[in-house]
Amino acid sequence: PPHFKKGSIIQLANNKLKRVEDLETADFIQSADISPDLKIDSSTVIRIDEHVDRGSAILGFSVGEHKVKVTVEATLEHPFFVFHQGWTSCSPLASSQRYGLECHKLAINDKCVSLTHKD
């Protein structure tokens, strides 16, 4: 997605503008607090199965206070925002090459930011 490209401008819920590479944990929390429809959840990484031949990974998450198990397939370069760490991916080099976005290596027990609809 083009919004992960370095320099992309993201409009926060408070209408402030920020470059994607400058986003911080507080930006996600404040945007969720302002939004009438969304809440912030923590998605803990519990599984990473990289398939380099396909350029993707199967990722398992334990989401929210109810620890709902969710499995997704994502490209190796797809960025995830980890609380108090910043952007991560399965392949930081590929993320840098594709998006120009500096990422850490996604790891088991990382707590990713996820926005979900309020009940």
GROMACS .gro file of C-alpha atoms in nm:
model
  119
    1PRO     CA    1   0.000   0.000   0.000
    2PRO     CA    2   0.130   0.348  -0.089
    3HIS     CA    3   0.061   0.490   0.259
    4PHE     CA    4   0.364   0.297   0.392
    5LYS     CA    5   0.604   0.481   0.159
    6LYS     CA    6   0.850   0.704   0.341
    7GLY     CA    7   0.728   1.063   0.323
    8SER     CA    8   0.359   0.969   0.292
    9ILE     CA    9   0.145   1.210   0.490
   10ILE     CA   10  -0.098   1.055   0.737
   11GLN     CA   11  -0.390   1.258   0.871
   12LEU     CA   12  -0.449   1.174   1.235
   13ALA     CA   13  -0.794   1.178   1.396
   14ASN     CA   14  -0.718   1.523   1.543
   15ASN     CA   15  -0.657   1.646   1.184
   16LYS     CA   16  -0.282   1.689   1.242
   17LEU     CA   17  -0.059   1.569   0.960
   18LYS     CA   18   0.246   1.351   1.013
   19ARG     CA   19   0.484   1.159   0.789
   20VAL     CA   20   0.441   0.783   0.821
   21GLU     CA   21   0.801   0.739   0.937
   22ASP     CA   22   0.743   0.989   1.221
   23LEU     CA   23   0.440   0.815   1.373
   24GLU     CA   24   0.467   0.724   1.740
   25THR     CA   25   0.265   0.500   1.969
   26ALA     CA   26   0.091   0.806   2.117
   27ASP     CA   27  -0.043   0.902   1.771
   28PHE     CA   28  -0.231   0.571   1.745
   29ILE     CA   29  -0.360   0.592   2.103
   30GLN     CA   30  -0.479   0.953   2.067
   31SER     CA   31  -0.646   0.884   1.732
   32ALA     CA   32  -0.834   0.587   1.877
   33ASP     CA   33  -0.939   0.795   2.180
   34ILE     CA   34  -1.087   1.062   1.952
   35SER     CA   35  -1.257   0.822   1.711
   36PRO     CA   36  -1.621   0.736   1.785
   37ASP     CA   37  -1.593   0.405   1.597
   38LEU     CA   38  -1.246   0.269   1.670
   39LYS     CA   39  -1.053   0.144   1.970
   40ILE     CA   40  -0.691   0.046   2.000
   41ASP     CA   41  -0.598  -0.312   2.077
   42SER     CA   42  -0.273  -0.493   2.132
   43SER     CA   43  -0.206  -0.784   1.899
   44THR     CA   44   0.070  -1.006   2.036
   45VAL     CA   45   0.268  -1.199   1.774
   46ILE     CA   46   0.245  -1.569   1.858
   47ARG     CA   47   0.350  -1.725   1.526
   48ILE     CA   48   0.575  -1.631   1.234
   49ASP     CA   49   0.611  -1.877   0.946
   50GLU     CA   50   0.812  -1.714   0.668
   51HIS     CA   51   0.776  -1.849   0.315
   52VAL     CA   52   1.059  -1.675   0.133
   53ASP     CA   53   0.979  -1.862  -0.191
   54ARG     CA   54   0.632  -1.700  -0.190
   55GLY     CA   55   0.750  -1.368  -0.048
   56SER     CA   56   0.502  -1.393   0.236
   57ALA     CA   57   0.459  -1.502   0.596
   58ILE     CA   58   0.178  -1.660   0.793
   59LEU     CA   59   0.143  -1.458   1.113
   60GLY     CA   60  -0.050  -1.556   1.422
   61PHE     CA   61  -0.175  -1.293   1.665
   62SER     CA   62  -0.348  -1.299   2.002
   63VAL     CA   63  -0.571  -0.991   1.986
   64GLY     CA   64  -0.709  -0.775   2.265
   65GLU     CA   65  -0.812  -0.849   2.620
   66HIS     CA   66  -1.000  -1.163   2.510
   67LYS     CA   67  -0.689  -1.293   2.332
   68VAL     CA   68  -0.878  -1.384   2.015
   69LYS     CA   69  -0.651  -1.590   1.788
   70VAL     CA   70  -0.615  -1.445   1.438
   71THR     CA   71  -0.401  -1.572   1.150
   72VAL     CA   72  -0.309  -1.355   0.853
   73GLU     CA   73  -0.085  -1.385   0.551
   74ALA     CA   74   0.125  -1.079   0.473
   75THR     CA   75   0.409  -0.997   0.240
   76LEU     CA   76   0.751  -1.015   0.405
   77GLU     CA   77   0.795  -0.639   0.366
   78HIS     CA   78   0.453  -0.545   0.510
   79PRO     CA   79   0.508  -0.311   0.807
   80PHE     CA   80   0.343  -0.352   1.147
   81PHE     CA   81   0.362  -0.088   1.419
   82VAL     CA   82   0.484  -0.226   1.752
   83PHE     CA   83   0.400  -0.040   2.074
   84HIS     CA   84   0.693   0.175   2.193
   85GLN     CA   85   0.924   0.035   1.924
   86GLY     CA   86   0.797   0.163   1.590
   87TRP     CA   87   0.770  -0.004   1.252
   88THR     CA   88   0.863  -0.372   1.213
   89SER     CA   89   0.838  -0.634   0.940
   90CYS     CA   90   0.949  -0.988   0.863
   91SER     CA   91   1.205  -0.843   0.622
   92PRO     CA   92   1.332  -0.498   0.724
   93LEU     CA   93   1.559  -0.490   0.417
   94ALA     CA   94   1.266  -0.553   0.180
   95SER     CA   95   1.059  -0.289   0.365
   96SER     CA   96   1.338  -0.038   0.320
   97GLN     CA   97   1.374  -0.125  -0.050
   98ARG     CA   98   1.000  -0.113  -0.124
   99TYR     CA   99   0.881   0.168   0.102
  100GLY     CA  100   1.199   0.348   0.214
  101LEU     CA  101   1.068   0.279   0.565
  102GLU     CA  102   1.317   0.180   0.833
  103CYS     CA  103   1.184  -0.123   1.021
  104HIS     CA  104   1.296  -0.353   1.300
  105LYS     CA  105   1.262  -0.730   1.263
  106LEU     CA  106   0.916  -0.852   1.370
  107ALA     CA  107   0.951  -1.103   1.655
  108ILE     CA  108   0.744  -1.341   1.865
  109ASN     CA  109   0.584  -1.155   2.160
  110ASP     CA  110   0.596  -0.817   1.981
  111LYS     CA  111   0.280  -0.623   2.065
  112CYS     CA  112   0.145  -0.469   1.745
  113VAL     CA  113  -0.099  -0.180   1.734
  114SER     CA  114  -0.434  -0.277   1.589
  115LEU     CA  115  -0.743  -0.067   1.552
  116THR     CA  116  -1.075  -0.246   1.589
  117HIS     CA  117  -1.437  -0.136   1.584
  118LYS     CA  118  -1.588  -0.051   1.919
  119ASP     CA  119  -1.855  -0.296   2.031
   0.00000   0.00000   0.00000
